[in-house]
Amino acid sequence: MESRTRRLTVSSIAALAAAALVAGCGGSGSTGSSGADGDTLTLWTHNAGNAAEYGVVKQIVKDFNAGQSKYKVKIQAFPQGSYNDSVVAAASAKKLPCILDVDGPNVPNWAWGGYLAPLDLSKGKVAVKDQLTSTVATYQDKTYAFGFYDVALTMYSRKSVLKKYDIRVPTLDQPWTKGEFMDALAKIKASGKFKNTLDLGTGDPGEWWPYAYSPMLQSFGGDLIDRSAYKTAKGALNGEKAVEWGKWFRSLVTKGYAPQKSSKSPADDFRNGKTAIQWDGSWSAQANTDKFGSDLAILPPVDFGDGPKIGGASWQWGMSSTCSNKEGAQAYLNFSRQTKYFVDFAKATGTIAATDAAAQQVKGYETGGQFNIFLKAAQEFAVVRPVTPAYPYISTVFSKTARDILAGANVSSALDQAVSQIDNNLSTNNYSTGS
């Protein structure tokens, strides 16, 4: 089972990538070719330090190479810590591999910069239309990457705790309203039995902040950017609904419901009984089940007024624009699009398979399975992060703004400043619209 820190890394990759893009081609596209030596194609992955997922990648490459004689794929695996720098350096030098994995929210930035080429996935055995929307990355109506899996945000509690304090167990069809949620927190807080009534994981750095908390903003009716044209954050991030979200977010600390900064191990705090309700993800489901068994309560996100929302998109696969053998790269990517590989990735990573057909073959995620709630949540509630090359910058600005709000900054002023910074970035870089 992988941690959320490992799954959510767009900020570290994208911040470096964005700098390289702006300093390099500036959105005008790349020239030259690389990534292949004749019919031998290079594939890069960040999974060197993750034996289970890397094993699936190696199996697909082995099967592809054995199944035909025209192309050969060679793997170069990096530890995640060095993958970021390696990709950025190669992109700047126009020496990217033909095939590479990329964090989903980062795809528009790389597509805009000319480092990724559009894909034709029509020859794969799994149709794009059958995938979770969050696992297919598009930009300006073209597909640039696809993933084999996703994860889902959720709240964990214990049925016995909710019953003790006469709190309704929410369902996908009837999630908690804001009022119900706040009443539940008040009841638990009043008992004095828990160190943390609610733990939002605020001690985690980086991409966790927009991934975990912008869905709450969206459920209030705000957003990180106005998605009608992707040209401004005004109104979306500093409008009435966004301000309401910010004041509520801060109130969780002032009312003593949640710590301003969580411990380094919020999942352990939940499993050790220090936390009553934890905002976490599907990656913790098995460990929590092992601890609490049938007493574990897996709860859907709260409906704060505009419907329940969770973040969407994880690691995906694409083809570099500088690949000198795009036909071979496309052949490999289409070959990989078989249900059995979607199943293998989901099992290896403890994640949600990107298709319903694959999910039915993963224990617990099948219809009626204990973890099927995650698949349904990903299907019904997932919102991809803004499809714009500006997302790496938006992510950084939102993360700082949310931290400032929790620390007591004036909500309206903080959000206004965030909008000003984001809009200036959009204007300065002349980003084209998302899709």
Coordinates of C-alpha atoms in Angstrom, one line a residue:
M1 CA 0.0 0.0 0.0
E2 CA 1.5 3.3 -1.0
S3 CA 1.3 6.6 0.9
R4 CA -0.5 9.7 -0.3
T5 CA 2.8 11.5 -0.4
R6 CA 4.1 9.2 -3.0
R7 CA 0.9 9.4 -5.1
L8 CA 0.6 13.2 -5.0
T9 CA 3.7 14.8 -6.4
V10 CA 2.7 17.3 -9.0
S11 CA 4.1 20.3 -7.2
S12 CA 7.6 19.0 -7.0
I13 CA 7.7 17.8 -10.6
A14 CA 5.6 20.6 -12.1
A15 CA 7.4 23.5 -10.4
L16 CA 10.6 22.4 -12.0
A17 CA 9.0 21.5 -15.3
A18 CA 7.2 24.8 -15.5
A19 CA 10.5 26.7 -15.0
A20 CA 12.1 24.7 -17.7
L21 CA 9.2 25.2 -20.0
V22 CA 9.1 29.0 -19.6
A23 CA 12.9 29.2 -19.9
G24 CA 13.0 26.9 -22.8
C25 CA 10.5 26.7 -25.6
G26 CA 7.9 29.0 -23.9
G27 CA 5.0 27.1 -25.3
S28 CA 6.2 27.2 -28.9
G29 CA 6.9 23.4 -29.1
S30 CA 10.2 21.4 -29.3
T31 CA 12.3 20.5 -32.2
G32 CA 14.7 17.6 -32.8
S33 CA 14.1 14.0 -32.0
S34 CA 15.2 11.5 -29.5
G35 CA 14.1 8.6 -27.3
A36 CA 14.7 5.9 -29.9
D37 CA 17.6 4.1 -31.6
G38 CA 16.0 2.8 -34.7
D39 CA 13.2 0.5 -33.5
T40 CA 14.5 0.4 -29.9
L41 CA 12.5 2.8 -27.8
T42 CA 13.4 4.1 -24.3
L43 CA 10.8 4.2 -21.5
W44 CA 11.2 6.2 -18.3
T45 CA 9.4 5.5 -15.1
H46 CA 9.6 7.0 -11.6
N47 CA 9.0 3.5 -10.0
A48 CA 12.6 2.3 -9.3
G49 CA 11.9 2.5 -5.6
N50 CA 8.5 0.8 -5.8
A51 CA 9.0 -2.8 -6.5
A52 CA 5.3 -3.8 -6.9
E53 CA 4.4 -1.2 -9.5
Y54 CA 7.7 -1.4 -11.2
G55 CA 7.1 -5.1 -11.6
V56 CA 4.0 -4.5 -13.6
V57 CA 5.8 -2.1 -15.9
K58 CA 8.5 -4.7 -16.5
Q59 CA 5.9 -7.3 -17.2
I60 CA 4.2 -5.2 -19.8
V61 CA 7.5 -4.4 -21.5
K62 CA 8.5 -8.1 -21.5
D63 CA 5.2 -9.1 -23.0
F64 CA 5.3 -6.4 -25.7
N65 CA 8.9 -7.3 -26.7
A66 CA 8.1 -11.0 -26.8
G67 CA 4.8 -10.6 -28.7
Q68 CA 6.3 -8.9 -31.8
S69 CA 9.6 -8.4 -33.5
K70 CA 9.4 -4.9 -35.0
Y71 CA 10.0 -2.9 -31.8
K72 CA 11.9 -3.3 -28.6
V73 CA 11.3 -1.2 -25.5
K74 CA 14.1 -0.6 -23.0
I75 CA 13.3 0.6 -19.4
Q76 CA 15.2 3.2 -17.5
A77 CA 13.8 3.4 -13.9
F78 CA 14.5 6.3 -11.5
P79 CA 13.9 6.7 -7.8
Q80 CA 11.2 9.2 -7.5
G81 CA 13.4 11.7 -5.9
S82 CA 15.7 12.0 -8.9
Y83 CA 13.0 11.4 -11.6
N84 CA 11.8 15.1 -11.5
D85 CA 15.2 16.5 -12.2
S86 CA 16.0 14.0 -14.9
V87 CA 12.8 14.7 -16.8
V88 CA 13.3 18.4 -16.7
A89 CA 16.9 18.3 -17.7
A90 CA 16.1 15.9 -20.6
A91 CA 13.2 18.1 -21.7
S92 CA 15.4 21.2 -21.8
A93 CA 18.0 19.3 -23.8
K94 CA 15.3 17.8 -26.1
K95 CA 16.5 14.3 -25.0
L96 CA 13.3 12.9 -23.5
P97 CA 12.6 9.2 -23.9
C98 CA 9.9 8.1 -26.2
I99 CA 7.6 6.8 -23.4
L100 CA 7.4 8.3 -19.9
D101 CA 5.1 8.5 -16.9
V102 CA 3.8 11.8 -15.7
D103 CA 1.6 13.0 -12.9
G104 CA -1.9 13.7 -14.4
P105 CA -2.4 17.3 -13.3
N106 CA 1.0 18.2 -14.9
V107 CA 0.0 17.0 -18.4
P108 CA -1.5 20.3 -19.7
N109 CA 1.8 22.1 -18.6
W110 CA 3.9 19.6 -20.5
A111 CA 1.6 19.6 -23.5
W112 CA 1.6 23.4 -23.7
G113 CA 5.3 23.4 -23.6
G114 CA 5.6 21.0 -26.5
Y115 CA 7.1 18.1 -24.6
L116 CA 4.2 15.7 -25.0
A117 CA 2.7 14.5 -28.3
P118 CA -1.1 13.8 -28.7
L119 CA -2.0 10.1 -28.6
D120 CA -4.2 7.9 -30.7
L121 CA -5.4 5.2 -28.4
S122 CA -8.0 3.7 -30.7
K123 CA -6.1 0.5 -31.2
G124 CA -6.0 -0.5 -27.6
K125 CA -8.2 -3.3 -26.3
V126 CA -9.6 -1.0 -23.6
A127 CA -11.6 1.9 -25.0
V128 CA -10.9 5.4 -23.7
K129 CA -14.6 5.9 -23.1
D130 CA -14.6 3.0 -20.6
Q131 CA -12.0 4.7 -18.3
L132 CA -12.6 6.9 -15.3
T133 CA -12.6 10.4 -16.7
S134 CA -9.9 11.4 -14.2
T135 CA -7.5 8.8 -15.7
V136 CA -7.4 10.3 -19.2
A137 CA -5.5 13.6 -19.6
T138 CA -6.7 15.9 -22.4
Y139 CA -5.7 19.4 -23.3
Q140 CA -7.4 21.5 -26.0
D141 CA -9.5 18.5 -27.0
K142 CA -6.5 16.2 -27.6
T143 CA -5.5 13.2 -25.5
Y144 CA -2.0 13.3 -24.2
A145 CA -1.8 10.6 -21.5
F146 CA -3.8 7.9 -19.7
G147 CA -3.5 6.1 -16.4
F148 CA -4.3 2.6 -15.2
Y149 CA -5.6 3.6 -11.8
D150 CA -6.8 6.4 -9.6
V151 CA -7.3 7.0 -5.9
A152 CA -10.2 8.5 -4.0
L153 CA -10.5 10.7 -1.0
T154 CA -12.8 9.6 1.9
M155 CA -13.4 10.0 5.6
Y156 CA -12.7 7.2 8.0
S157 CA -14.3 6.7 11.3
R158 CA -15.7 3.8 13.4
K159 CA -19.3 2.7 13.4
S160 CA -19.2 2.2 17.1
V161 CA -18.0 5.9 17.6
L162 CA -20.8 7.3 15.4
K163 CA -23.4 5.1 17.1
K164 CA -22.2 6.1 20.6
Y165 CA -22.7 9.8 19.8
D166 CA -26.0 9.3 17.8
I167 CA -24.4 10.3 14.5
R168 CA -26.0 9.1 11.3
V169 CA -23.7 7.0 9.1
P170 CA -23.7 8.8 5.7
T171 CA -24.0 7.0 2.4
L172 CA -23.1 7.8 -1.2
D173 CA -26.7 8.6 -1.9
Q174 CA -27.2 10.6 1.3
P175 CA -23.8 12.1 2.4
W176 CA -23.6 14.4 5.4
T177 CA -24.7 18.0 4.8
K178 CA -22.5 20.8 6.2
G179 CA -24.9 21.1 9.1
E180 CA -24.8 17.4 9.9
F181 CA -21.1 17.3 9.7
M182 CA -20.6 20.3 12.1
D183 CA -23.1 18.8 14.5
A184 CA -21.2 15.5 14.4
L185 CA -17.9 17.3 15.2
A186 CA -19.5 19.2 18.0
K187 CA -20.8 16.0 19.6
I188 CA -17.5 14.2 19.4
K189 CA -15.5 17.3 20.6
A190 CA -17.8 17.6 23.6
S191 CA -17.1 14.0 24.7
G192 CA -13.5 14.9 25.3
K193 CA -12.5 11.3 24.3
F194 CA -10.3 12.1 21.3
K195 CA -7.1 14.2 20.8
N196 CA -8.4 15.1 17.3
T197 CA -12.1 15.2 16.6
L198 CA -11.1 15.6 12.9
D199 CA -7.7 15.2 11.2
L200 CA -7.4 16.7 7.8
G201 CA -3.7 15.8 7.4
T202 CA -2.5 19.4 7.4
G203 CA 1.0 18.3 8.3
D204 CA 1.5 16.9 4.8
P205 CA 3.4 19.1 2.3
G206 CA 2.9 19.9 -1.4
E207 CA 0.2 18.7 -3.6
W208 CA -1.9 17.2 -0.8
W209 CA -3.3 20.7 -0.1
P210 CA -5.0 21.4 -3.4
Y211 CA -5.8 17.7 -3.9
A212 CA -7.4 17.4 -0.5
Y213 CA -8.9 20.8 0.2
S214 CA -9.9 22.3 -3.2
P215 CA -12.7 19.7 -3.5
M216 CA -14.1 21.2 -0.3
L217 CA -13.9 24.6 -1.9
Q218 CA -15.6 23.2 -5.0
S219 CA -18.3 21.7 -2.9
F220 CA -19.0 25.1 -1.4
G221 CA -19.4 26.4 -4.9
G222 CA -16.0 28.0 -5.5
D223 CA -13.0 26.8 -7.5
L224 CA -9.3 27.3 -8.1
I225 CA -10.0 29.0 -11.5
D226 CA -13.0 30.0 -13.6
R227 CA -13.2 27.0 -15.8
S228 CA -15.5 28.6 -18.4
A229 CA -12.4 30.0 -20.1
Y230 CA -9.4 29.3 -17.8
K231 CA -8.4 32.9 -18.1
T232 CA -9.0 34.2 -14.5
A233 CA -9.4 33.0 -10.9
K234 CA -11.5 36.0 -10.1
G235 CA -14.9 35.1 -8.7
A236 CA -14.0 31.4 -8.4
L237 CA -11.3 31.7 -5.8
N238 CA -12.4 34.9 -4.1
G239 CA -16.1 35.0 -4.6
E240 CA -18.8 34.7 -1.9
K241 CA -18.7 30.9 -1.9
A242 CA -14.9 30.8 -1.7
V243 CA -14.9 33.2 1.2
E244 CA -17.5 31.0 3.0
W245 CA -15.2 28.0 2.5
G246 CA -12.2 29.9 3.8
K247 CA -14.0 31.0 7.0
W248 CA -15.3 27.5 7.5
F249 CA -11.8 26.0 7.0
R250 CA -10.3 28.3 9.6
S251 CA -13.2 27.6 12.0
L252 CA -12.2 24.0 12.2
V253 CA -9.0 25.1 14.0
T254 CA -10.6 27.9 16.1
K255 CA -13.3 25.6 17.4
G256 CA -10.7 23.0 18.3
Y257 CA -12.1 20.4 15.9
A258 CA -8.9 19.9 13.9
P259 CA -5.2 20.7 14.5
Q260 CA -3.7 23.5 12.5
K261 CA -0.8 21.2 11.7
S262 CA -1.4 17.4 11.9
S263 CA 1.3 15.0 13.1
K264 CA 3.6 13.3 10.7
S265 CA 1.5 10.1 10.9
P266 CA -2.3 11.1 10.8
A267 CA -3.2 7.6 9.7
D268 CA -1.5 6.1 12.7
D269 CA -3.2 8.6 14.9
F270 CA -6.6 7.3 13.6
R271 CA -5.7 3.7 14.0
N272 CA -4.3 4.3 17.5
G273 CA -7.6 5.9 18.6
K274 CA -6.4 9.5 18.9
T275 CA -8.6 10.7 16.0
A276 CA -12.3 10.2 15.6
I277 CA -12.7 11.2 11.9
Q278 CA -9.9 11.3 9.4
W279 CA -9.9 12.8 6.0
D280 CA -7.6 10.5 4.0
G281 CA -7.8 8.3 0.9
S282 CA -8.4 4.9 -0.5
W283 CA -4.7 4.0 0.0
S284 CA -5.3 3.6 3.7
A285 CA -8.4 1.4 3.4
Q286 CA -6.7 -2.0 3.8
A287 CA -4.6 -1.0 6.8
N288 CA -7.6 0.5 8.5
T289 CA -9.6 -2.6 7.7
D290 CA -6.9 -4.8 9.2
K291 CA -7.1 -2.7 12.4
F292 CA -10.8 -2.2 12.8
G293 CA -12.5 -5.0 10.7
S294 CA -16.2 -4.5 10.4
D295 CA -16.2 -1.6 12.8
L296 CA -14.5 0.6 10.1
A297 CA -16.7 3.2 8.6
I298 CA -15.7 4.4 5.2
L299 CA -17.6 7.7 4.7
P300 CA -18.3 9.7 1.5
P301 CA -17.2 13.4 1.3
V302 CA -19.5 16.0 2.8
D303 CA -21.9 17.9 0.6
F304 CA -21.2 21.5 1.5
G305 CA -24.0 22.8 -0.8
D306 CA -22.8 22.1 -4.4
G307 CA -22.5 18.3 -4.1
P308 CA -19.8 16.0 -2.8
K309 CA -16.4 16.5 -4.5
I310 CA -13.1 14.7 -4.4
G311 CA -9.9 15.2 -6.4
G312 CA -9.1 13.1 -9.4
A313 CA -6.0 12.0 -11.5
S314 CA -2.8 10.1 -10.6
W315 CA 0.2 8.9 -12.6
Q316 CA -0.3 8.4 -16.3
W317 CA 1.6 7.5 -19.4
G318 CA 2.4 9.6 -22.5
M319 CA 4.7 9.9 -25.5
S320 CA 7.3 12.7 -25.9
S321 CA 7.0 15.0 -28.8
T322 CA 10.7 14.5 -29.6
C323 CA 10.3 10.7 -30.0
S324 CA 11.8 9.7 -33.3
N325 CA 9.7 6.6 -33.5
K326 CA 6.2 7.6 -32.6
E327 CA 4.7 4.7 -34.4
G328 CA 6.6 2.3 -32.1
A329 CA 5.7 4.3 -29.0
Q330 CA 2.0 4.3 -29.9
A331 CA 2.2 0.6 -30.6
Y332 CA 3.5 0.0 -27.1
L333 CA 1.0 2.3 -25.4
N334 CA -1.9 0.7 -27.2
F335 CA -0.6 -2.8 -26.4
S336 CA -0.5 -1.9 -22.7
R337 CA -4.2 -1.0 -22.8
Q338 CA -5.4 -4.5 -21.9
T339 CA -7.8 -5.2 -19.0
K340 CA -5.3 -7.6 -17.4
Y341 CA -2.7 -4.8 -17.0
F342 CA -5.3 -2.4 -15.5
V343 CA -6.0 -5.2 -13.0
D344 CA -2.3 -5.8 -12.3
F345 CA -1.6 -2.2 -11.6
A346 CA -4.6 -1.8 -9.3
K347 CA -3.6 -4.9 -7.3
A348 CA 0.1 -3.9 -7.1
T349 CA -0.6 -0.3 -6.0
G350 CA -3.8 -0.9 -3.9
T351 CA -5.6 1.6 -6.1
I352 CA -8.8 1.9 -8.0
A353 CA -8.6 0.3 -11.5
A354 CA -9.4 2.8 -14.2
T355 CA -12.2 0.7 -15.7
D356 CA -15.2 -1.0 -14.2
A357 CA -14.3 -4.3 -16.0
A358 CA -10.9 -4.3 -14.3
A359 CA -12.3 -3.2 -10.9
Q360 CA -14.6 -6.3 -10.9
Q361 CA -11.4 -8.4 -10.9
V362 CA -9.8 -6.7 -7.9
K363 CA -10.9 -8.1 -4.6
G364 CA -12.9 -5.7 -2.6
Y365 CA -13.6 -3.3 -5.5
E366 CA -16.1 -5.6 -7.2
T367 CA -19.8 -4.7 -7.1
G368 CA -20.9 -5.2 -3.4
G369 CA -17.2 -5.3 -2.3
Q370 CA -16.1 -3.4 0.8
F371 CA -14.0 -0.9 -1.3
N372 CA -16.5 -0.5 -4.1
I373 CA -17.4 2.8 -2.5
F374 CA -14.1 4.2 -3.8
L375 CA -14.8 3.2 -7.4
K376 CA -18.3 4.8 -7.2
A377 CA -16.9 8.0 -5.6
A378 CA -14.3 8.2 -8.3
Q379 CA -17.1 7.8 -10.9
E380 CA -19.5 10.3 -9.4
F381 CA -17.6 12.8 -7.4
A382 CA -14.1 13.2 -8.9
V383 CA -13.1 16.6 -10.2
V384 CA -9.8 16.9 -12.1
R385 CA -7.5 19.7 -11.1
P386 CA -7.7 22.7 -13.5
V387 CA -6.8 21.7 -17.1
T388 CA -4.4 24.6 -17.7
P389 CA -0.6 24.9 -18.1
A390 CA -0.8 27.3 -15.1
Y391 CA -1.8 24.5 -12.7
P392 CA 1.7 24.1 -11.2
Y393 CA 1.6 27.7 -10.2
I394 CA -2.0 27.6 -9.1
S395 CA -1.2 24.6 -6.9
T396 CA 1.6 26.5 -5.2
V397 CA -0.4 29.6 -4.6
F398 CA -3.4 27.7 -3.3
S399 CA -1.3 25.7 -0.9
K400 CA 0.3 28.8 0.6
T401 CA -3.1 30.6 0.8
A402 CA -4.8 27.7 2.6
R403 CA -2.0 27.5 5.1
D404 CA -2.2 31.2 5.7
I405 CA -5.9 31.0 6.3
L406 CA -5.5 28.1 8.8
A407 CA -2.9 30.3 10.6
G408 CA -5.4 33.1 11.0
A409 CA -4.9 35.3 7.9
N410 CA -7.9 37.5 6.8
V411 CA -9.8 35.2 4.5
S412 CA -11.0 37.7 1.9
S413 CA -7.6 39.4 1.7
A414 CA -5.7 36.2 1.4
L415 CA -8.0 34.9 -1.4
D416 CA -7.9 38.3 -3.2
Q417 CA -4.1 38.1 -3.1
A418 CA -4.1 34.6 -4.5
V419 CA -6.4 35.6 -7.4
S420 CA -4.1 38.5 -8.2
Q421 CA -1.0 36.3 -8.3
I422 CA -2.7 33.6 -10.4
D423 CA -4.2 36.1 -12.9
N424 CA -0.8 37.8 -13.2
N425 CA 0.8 34.4 -14.0
L426 CA -1.9 33.6 -16.6
S427 CA -1.4 37.0 -18.3
T428 CA 2.4 36.9 -18.1
N429 CA 2.7 33.5 -19.8
N430 CA -0.2 34.0 -22.2
Y431 CA -1.6 30.6 -21.5
S432 CA -4.1 29.3 -23.9
T433 CA -7.4 27.9 -22.5
G434 CA -7.9 24.5 -21.1
S435 CA -10.3 21.9 -22.4

